[in-house]
mmCIF file of C-alpha atoms in Angstrom:
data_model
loop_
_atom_site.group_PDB
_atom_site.id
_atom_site.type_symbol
_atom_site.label_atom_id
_atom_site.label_comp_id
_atom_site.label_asym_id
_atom_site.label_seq_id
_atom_site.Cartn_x
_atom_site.Cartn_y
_atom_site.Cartn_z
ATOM 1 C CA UNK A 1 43.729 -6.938 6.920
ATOM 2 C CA UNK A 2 45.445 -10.219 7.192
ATOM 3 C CA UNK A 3 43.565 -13.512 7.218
ATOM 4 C CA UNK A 4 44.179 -13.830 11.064
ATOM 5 C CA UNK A 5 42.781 -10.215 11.906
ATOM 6 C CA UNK A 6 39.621 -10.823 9.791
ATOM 7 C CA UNK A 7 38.647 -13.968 11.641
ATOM 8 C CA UNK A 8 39.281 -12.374 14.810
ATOM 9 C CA UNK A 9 36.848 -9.779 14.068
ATOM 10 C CA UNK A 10 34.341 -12.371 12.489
ATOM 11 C CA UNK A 11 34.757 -14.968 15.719
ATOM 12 C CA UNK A 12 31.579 -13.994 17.450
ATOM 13 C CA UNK A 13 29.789 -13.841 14.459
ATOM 14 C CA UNK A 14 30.254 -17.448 13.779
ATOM 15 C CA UNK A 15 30.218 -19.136 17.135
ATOM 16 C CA UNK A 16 26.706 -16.944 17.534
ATOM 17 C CA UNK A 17 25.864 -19.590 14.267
ATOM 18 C CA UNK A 18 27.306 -22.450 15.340
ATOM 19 C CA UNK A 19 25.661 -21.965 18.867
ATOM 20 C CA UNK A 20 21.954 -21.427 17.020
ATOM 21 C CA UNK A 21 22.649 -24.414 15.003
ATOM 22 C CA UNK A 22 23.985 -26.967 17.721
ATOM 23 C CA UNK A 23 22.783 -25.268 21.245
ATOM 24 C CA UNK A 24 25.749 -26.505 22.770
ATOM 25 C CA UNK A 25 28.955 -23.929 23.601
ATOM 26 C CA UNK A 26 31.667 -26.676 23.168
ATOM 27 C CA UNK A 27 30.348 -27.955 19.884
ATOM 28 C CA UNK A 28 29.666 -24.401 18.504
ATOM 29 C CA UNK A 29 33.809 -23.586 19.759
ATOM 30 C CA UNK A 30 34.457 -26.632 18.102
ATOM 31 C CA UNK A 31 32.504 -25.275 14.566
ATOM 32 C CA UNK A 32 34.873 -22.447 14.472
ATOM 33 C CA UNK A 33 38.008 -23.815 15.184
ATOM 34 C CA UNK A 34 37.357 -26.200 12.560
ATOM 35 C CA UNK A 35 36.175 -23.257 9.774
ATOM 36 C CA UNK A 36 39.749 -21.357 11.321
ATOM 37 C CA UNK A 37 41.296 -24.317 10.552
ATOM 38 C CA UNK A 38 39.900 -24.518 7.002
ATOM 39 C CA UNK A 39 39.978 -20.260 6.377
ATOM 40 C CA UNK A 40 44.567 -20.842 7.294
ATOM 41 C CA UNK A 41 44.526 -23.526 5.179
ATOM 42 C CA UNK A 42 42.949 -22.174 1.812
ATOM 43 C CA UNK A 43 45.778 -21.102 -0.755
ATOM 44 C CA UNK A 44 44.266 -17.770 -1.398
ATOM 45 C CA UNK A 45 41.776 -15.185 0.818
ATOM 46 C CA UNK A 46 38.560 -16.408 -0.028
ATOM 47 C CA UNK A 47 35.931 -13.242 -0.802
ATOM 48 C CA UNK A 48 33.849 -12.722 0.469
ATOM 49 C CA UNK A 49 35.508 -13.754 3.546
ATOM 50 C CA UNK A 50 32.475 -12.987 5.970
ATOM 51 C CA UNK A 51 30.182 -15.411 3.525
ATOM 52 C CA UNK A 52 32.893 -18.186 3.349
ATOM 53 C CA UNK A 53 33.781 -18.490 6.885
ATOM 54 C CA UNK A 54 29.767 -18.495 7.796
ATOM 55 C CA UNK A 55 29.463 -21.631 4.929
ATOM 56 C CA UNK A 56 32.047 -22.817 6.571
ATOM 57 C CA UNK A 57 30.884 -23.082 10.316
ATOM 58 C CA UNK A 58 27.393 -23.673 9.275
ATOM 59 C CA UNK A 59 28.389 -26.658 7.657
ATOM 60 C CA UNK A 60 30.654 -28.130 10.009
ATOM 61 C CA UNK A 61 28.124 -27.483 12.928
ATOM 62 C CA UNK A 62 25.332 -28.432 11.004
ATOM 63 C CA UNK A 63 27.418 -31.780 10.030
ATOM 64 C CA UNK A 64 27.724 -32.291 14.541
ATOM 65 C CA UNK A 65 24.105 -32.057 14.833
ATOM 66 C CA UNK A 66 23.508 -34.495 12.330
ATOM 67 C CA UNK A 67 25.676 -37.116 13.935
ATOM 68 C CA UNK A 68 24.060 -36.389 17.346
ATOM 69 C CA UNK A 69 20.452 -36.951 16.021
ATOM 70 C CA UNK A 70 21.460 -39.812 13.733
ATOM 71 C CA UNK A 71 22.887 -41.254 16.989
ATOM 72 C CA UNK A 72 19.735 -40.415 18.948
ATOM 73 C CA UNK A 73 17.728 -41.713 15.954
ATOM 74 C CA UNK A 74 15.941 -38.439 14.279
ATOM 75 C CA UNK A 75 15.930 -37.463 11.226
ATOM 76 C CA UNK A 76 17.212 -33.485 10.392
ATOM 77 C CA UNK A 77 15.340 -32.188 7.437
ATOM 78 C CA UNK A 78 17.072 -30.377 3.955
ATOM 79 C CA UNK A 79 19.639 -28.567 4.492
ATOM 80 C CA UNK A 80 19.709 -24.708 2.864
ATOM 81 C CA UNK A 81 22.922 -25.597 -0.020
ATOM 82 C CA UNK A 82 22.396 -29.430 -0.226
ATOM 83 C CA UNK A 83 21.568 -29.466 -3.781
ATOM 84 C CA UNK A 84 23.300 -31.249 -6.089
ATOM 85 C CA UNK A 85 26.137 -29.602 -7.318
ATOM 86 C CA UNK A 86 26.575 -27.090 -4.786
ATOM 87 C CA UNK A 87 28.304 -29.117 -1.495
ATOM 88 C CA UNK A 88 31.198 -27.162 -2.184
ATOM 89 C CA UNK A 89 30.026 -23.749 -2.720
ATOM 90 C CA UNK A 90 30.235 -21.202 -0.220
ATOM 91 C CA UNK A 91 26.388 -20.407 0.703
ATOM 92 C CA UNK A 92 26.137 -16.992 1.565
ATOM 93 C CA UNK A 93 26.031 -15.378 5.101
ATOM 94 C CA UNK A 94 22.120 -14.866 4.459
ATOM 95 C CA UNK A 95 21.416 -18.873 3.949
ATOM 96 C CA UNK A 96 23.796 -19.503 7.426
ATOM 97 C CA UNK A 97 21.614 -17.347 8.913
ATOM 98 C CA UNK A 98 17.975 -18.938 7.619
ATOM 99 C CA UNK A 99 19.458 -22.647 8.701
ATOM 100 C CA UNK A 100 20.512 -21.758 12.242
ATOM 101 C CA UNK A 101 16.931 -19.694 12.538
ATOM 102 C CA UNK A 102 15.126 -22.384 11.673
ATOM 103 C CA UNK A 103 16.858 -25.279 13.965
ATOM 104 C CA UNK A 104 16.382 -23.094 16.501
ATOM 105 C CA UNK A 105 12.722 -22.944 15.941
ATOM 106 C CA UNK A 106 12.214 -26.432 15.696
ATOM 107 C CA UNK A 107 14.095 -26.652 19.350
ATOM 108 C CA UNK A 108 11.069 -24.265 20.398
ATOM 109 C CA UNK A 109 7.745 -24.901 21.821
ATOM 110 C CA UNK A 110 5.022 -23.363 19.924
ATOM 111 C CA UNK A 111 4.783 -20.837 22.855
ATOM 112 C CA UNK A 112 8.504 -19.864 22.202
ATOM 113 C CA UNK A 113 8.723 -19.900 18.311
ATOM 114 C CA UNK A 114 5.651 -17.119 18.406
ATOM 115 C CA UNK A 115 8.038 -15.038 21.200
ATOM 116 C CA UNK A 116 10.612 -15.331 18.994
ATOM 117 C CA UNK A 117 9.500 -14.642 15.553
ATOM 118 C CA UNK A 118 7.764 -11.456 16.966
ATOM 119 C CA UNK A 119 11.103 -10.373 18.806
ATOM 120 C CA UNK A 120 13.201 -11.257 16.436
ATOM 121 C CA UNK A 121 11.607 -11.588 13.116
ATOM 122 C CA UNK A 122 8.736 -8.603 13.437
ATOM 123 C CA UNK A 123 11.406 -6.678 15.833
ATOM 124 C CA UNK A 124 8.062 -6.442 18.615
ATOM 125 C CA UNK A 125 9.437 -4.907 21.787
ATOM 126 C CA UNK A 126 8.139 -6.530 24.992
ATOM 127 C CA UNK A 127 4.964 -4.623 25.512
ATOM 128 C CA UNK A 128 3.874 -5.288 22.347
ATOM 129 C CA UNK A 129 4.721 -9.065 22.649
ATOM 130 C CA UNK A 130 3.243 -9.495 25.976
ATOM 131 C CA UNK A 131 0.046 -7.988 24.606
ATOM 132 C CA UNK A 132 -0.434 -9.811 21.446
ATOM 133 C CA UNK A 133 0.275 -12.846 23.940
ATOM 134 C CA UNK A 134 -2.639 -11.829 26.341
ATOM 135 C CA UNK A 135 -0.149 -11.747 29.390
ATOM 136 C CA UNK A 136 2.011 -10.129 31.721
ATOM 137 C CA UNK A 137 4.972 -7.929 31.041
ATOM 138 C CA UNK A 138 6.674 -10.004 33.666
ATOM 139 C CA UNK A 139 6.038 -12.888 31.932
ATOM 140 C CA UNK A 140 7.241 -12.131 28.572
ATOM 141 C CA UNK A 141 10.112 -11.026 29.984
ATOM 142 C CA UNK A 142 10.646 -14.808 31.317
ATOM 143 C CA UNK A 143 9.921 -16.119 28.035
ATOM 144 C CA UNK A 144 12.087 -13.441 25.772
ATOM 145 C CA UNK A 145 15.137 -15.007 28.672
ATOM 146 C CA UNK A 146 14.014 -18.561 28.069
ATOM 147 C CA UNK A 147 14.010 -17.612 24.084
ATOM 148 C CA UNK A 148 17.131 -16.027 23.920
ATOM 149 C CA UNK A 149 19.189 -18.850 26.205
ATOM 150 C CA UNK A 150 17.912 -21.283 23.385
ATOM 151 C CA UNK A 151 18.849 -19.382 20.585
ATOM 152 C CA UNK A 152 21.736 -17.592 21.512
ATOM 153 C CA UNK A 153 23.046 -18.564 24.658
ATOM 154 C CA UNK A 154 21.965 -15.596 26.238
ATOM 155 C CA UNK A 155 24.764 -13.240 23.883
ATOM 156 C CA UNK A 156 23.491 -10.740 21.202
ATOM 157 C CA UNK A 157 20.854 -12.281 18.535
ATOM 158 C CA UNK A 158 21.765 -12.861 15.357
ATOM 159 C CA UNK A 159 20.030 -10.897 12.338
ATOM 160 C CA UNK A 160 16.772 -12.298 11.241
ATOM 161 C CA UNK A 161 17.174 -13.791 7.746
ATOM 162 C CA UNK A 162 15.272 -11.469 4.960
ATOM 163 C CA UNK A 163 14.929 -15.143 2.733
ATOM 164 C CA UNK A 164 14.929 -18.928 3.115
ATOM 165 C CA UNK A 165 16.267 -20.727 -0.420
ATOM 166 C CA UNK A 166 14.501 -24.513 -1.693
ATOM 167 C CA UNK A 167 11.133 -25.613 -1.020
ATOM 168 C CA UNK A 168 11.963 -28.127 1.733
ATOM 169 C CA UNK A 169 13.175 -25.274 3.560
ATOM 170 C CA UNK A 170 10.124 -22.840 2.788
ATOM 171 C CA UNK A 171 7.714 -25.838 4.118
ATOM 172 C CA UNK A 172 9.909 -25.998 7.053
ATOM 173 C CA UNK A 173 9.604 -21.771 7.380
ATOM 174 C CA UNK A 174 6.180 -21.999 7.076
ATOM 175 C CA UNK A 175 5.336 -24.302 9.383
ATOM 176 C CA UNK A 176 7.426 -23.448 11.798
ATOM 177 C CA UNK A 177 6.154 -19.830 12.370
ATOM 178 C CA UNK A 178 2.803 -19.222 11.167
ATOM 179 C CA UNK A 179 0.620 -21.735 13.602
ATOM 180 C CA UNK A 180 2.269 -20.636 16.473
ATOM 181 C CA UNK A 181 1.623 -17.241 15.298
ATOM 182 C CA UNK A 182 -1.866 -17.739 14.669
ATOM 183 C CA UNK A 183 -2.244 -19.543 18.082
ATOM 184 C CA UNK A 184 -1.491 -16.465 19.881
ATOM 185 C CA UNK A 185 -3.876 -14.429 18.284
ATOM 186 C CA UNK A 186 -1.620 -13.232 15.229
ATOM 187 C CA UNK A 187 -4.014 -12.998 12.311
ATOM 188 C CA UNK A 188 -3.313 -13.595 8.470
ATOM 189 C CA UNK A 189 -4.636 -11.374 5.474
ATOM 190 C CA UNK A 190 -3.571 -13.208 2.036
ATOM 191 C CA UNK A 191 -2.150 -10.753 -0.493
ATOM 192 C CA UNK A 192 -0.210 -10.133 -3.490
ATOM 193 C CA UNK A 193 3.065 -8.247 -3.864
ATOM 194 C CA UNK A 194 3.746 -7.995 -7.616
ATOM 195 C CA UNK A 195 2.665 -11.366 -9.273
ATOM 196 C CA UNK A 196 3.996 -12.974 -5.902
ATOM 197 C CA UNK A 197 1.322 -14.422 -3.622
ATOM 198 C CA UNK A 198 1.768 -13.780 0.276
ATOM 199 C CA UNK A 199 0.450 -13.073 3.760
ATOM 200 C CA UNK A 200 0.376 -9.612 5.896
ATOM 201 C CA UNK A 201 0.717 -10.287 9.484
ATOM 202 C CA UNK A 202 -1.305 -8.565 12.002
ATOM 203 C CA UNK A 203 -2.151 -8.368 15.481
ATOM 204 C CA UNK A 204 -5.401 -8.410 17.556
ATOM 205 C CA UNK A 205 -5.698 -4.770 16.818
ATOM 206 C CA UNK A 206 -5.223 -5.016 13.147
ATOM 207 C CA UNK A 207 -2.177 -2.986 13.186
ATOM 208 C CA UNK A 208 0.370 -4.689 10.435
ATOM 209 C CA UNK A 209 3.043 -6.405 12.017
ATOM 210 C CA UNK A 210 5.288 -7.945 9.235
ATOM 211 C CA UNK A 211 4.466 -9.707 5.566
ATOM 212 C CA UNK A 212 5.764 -12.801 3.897
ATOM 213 C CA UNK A 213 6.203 -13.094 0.113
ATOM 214 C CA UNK A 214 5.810 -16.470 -2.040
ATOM 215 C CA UNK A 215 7.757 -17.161 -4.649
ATOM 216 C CA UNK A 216 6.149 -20.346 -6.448
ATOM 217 C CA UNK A 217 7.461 -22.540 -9.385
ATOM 218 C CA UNK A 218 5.072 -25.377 -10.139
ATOM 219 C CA UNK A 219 2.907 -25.205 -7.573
ATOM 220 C CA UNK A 220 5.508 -25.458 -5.321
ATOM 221 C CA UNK A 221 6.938 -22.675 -2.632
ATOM 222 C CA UNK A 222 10.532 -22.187 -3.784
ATOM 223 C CA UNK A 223 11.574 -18.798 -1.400
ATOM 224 C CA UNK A 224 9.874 -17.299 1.363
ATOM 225 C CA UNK A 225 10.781 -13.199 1.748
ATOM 226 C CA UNK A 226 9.755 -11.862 5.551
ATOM 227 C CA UNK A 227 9.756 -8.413 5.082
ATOM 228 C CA UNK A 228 9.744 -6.327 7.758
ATOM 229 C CA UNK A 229 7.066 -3.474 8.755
ATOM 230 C CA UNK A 230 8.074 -0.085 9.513
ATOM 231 C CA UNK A 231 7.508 0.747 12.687
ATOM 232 C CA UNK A 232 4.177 1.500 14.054
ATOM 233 C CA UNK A 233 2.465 3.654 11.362
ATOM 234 C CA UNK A 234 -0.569 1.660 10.711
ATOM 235 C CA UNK A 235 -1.562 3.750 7.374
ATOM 236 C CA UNK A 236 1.824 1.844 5.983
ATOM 237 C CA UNK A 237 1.579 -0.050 2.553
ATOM 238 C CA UNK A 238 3.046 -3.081 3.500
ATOM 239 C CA UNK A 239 2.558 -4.611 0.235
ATOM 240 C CA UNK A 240 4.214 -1.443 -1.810
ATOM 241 C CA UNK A 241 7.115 -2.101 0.617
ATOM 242 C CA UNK A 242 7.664 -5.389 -0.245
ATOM 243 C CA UNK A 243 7.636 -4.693 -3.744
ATOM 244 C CA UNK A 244 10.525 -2.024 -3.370
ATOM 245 C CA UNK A 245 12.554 -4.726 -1.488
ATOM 246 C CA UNK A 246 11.852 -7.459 -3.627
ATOM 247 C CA UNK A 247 12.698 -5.288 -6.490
ATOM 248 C CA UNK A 248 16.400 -4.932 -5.220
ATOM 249 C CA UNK A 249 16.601 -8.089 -4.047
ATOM 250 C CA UNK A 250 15.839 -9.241 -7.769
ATOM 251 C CA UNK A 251 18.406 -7.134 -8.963
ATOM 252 C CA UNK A 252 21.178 -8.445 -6.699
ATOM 253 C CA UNK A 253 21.098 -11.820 -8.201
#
């Protein structure tokens, strides 16, 4: 496939990133003309091409939002691949994905971030959100609209990202998704997966929604894995599952 084809098939891909990352259609349209721009111009096909291109829209969108908040005066927090050393080395498609999840949850009201983590983090469908929310299917319906418009600009949602990388980042996770969680009724059971310390998500019935993994180094959370539940069966071992996933993911590094 020549470079042209492949970033045709990749385009929605990476405005749906640039779009989560800015919220703002001509920006994002901006973000990938400028990584097309930058995929013609490399010497040689970069590989993976999927991961490249996706470094390089995240980086040029988030680069646009941090001009338009330095100009409005806030501050945007660590970037996932701003350690030193690694400004020029293609992040993966995964750590694209974990940056433009978590702007988007700090664009969210704490209502919103719980309607989307469940939706799109714990794959909920709407009965199941609009009951752990205590309301009306009508209403989450309004809310999973209001979500998506935010996050995606009302096209197809982006994966949810299995891992977020640095411990400015995990902080950021964290705190981003487990008060709102816990507002709505979304209770916490600490456990361990492995040596790894973590948390098993469950609603007000006790069945297990989801579970997040810790690494730590030095006291300090360095990676957060959200693992997701299978399905309904309550009798699941989420923690056994999250061993077998954190077992490959080991291995693939």
């Amino acid at each position: 496939m020549i470079k042209a084809e492949e970033f045709a098939r990749l385009r929605p891909l990476l405005f749906a990133i640039a779009y989560r990352i800015v919220g703002d259609e001509r920006t994002a349209r901006y973000a990938v003309q400028a990584a097309w721009l930058r995929w013609m111009a490399a010497p040689a096909r970069p590989e993976p091409a999927e991961g490249y291109l996706a470094a390089e829209v995240t980086r040029v969108a988030a680069g646009a939002l941090r001009s338009a908040r330095a100009e409005r005066g806030e501050l945007l927090g660590p970037l996932l691949g701003d350690g030193p050393g690694e400004a020029d080395r293609p992040a993966e498609l995964a750590d694209s994905l974990a940056l433009s999840a978590l702007l988007v949850l700090e664009r969210l009201s704490p209502l919103e971030r719980a309607v989307f983590v469940l939706h799109e983090a714990f794959g909920c469908d709407e009965a199941r959100i609009a009951s752990a929310l205590g309301c009306s299917r009508e209403a989450c319906r309004q809310l999973l609209a209001a979500v998506a418009a935010v996050s995606d600009g009302g096209r197809e949602p982006l994966p949810w990202p299995s891992c977020v990388e640095g411990a400015g980042n995990a902080a950021r996770m964290i705190a981003a998704i487990v008060a709102p969680l816990v507002r709505v009724g979304v209770t916490l059971e600490e456990s361990r997966v492995g040596a790894r310390p973590g948390w098993v998500f469950c609603d007000r019935d006790g069945a297990v929604l989801h579970a997040m993994v810790l690494d730590v180094v030095d006291g300090r959370v360095q990676r957060v894995h959200l693992v997701v539940h299978p399905g309904d069966d309550r009798h699941a071992d989420p923690v056994a599952e999250a061993c077998a996933l954190l077992r490959e993911a080991d291995r693939a590094r």
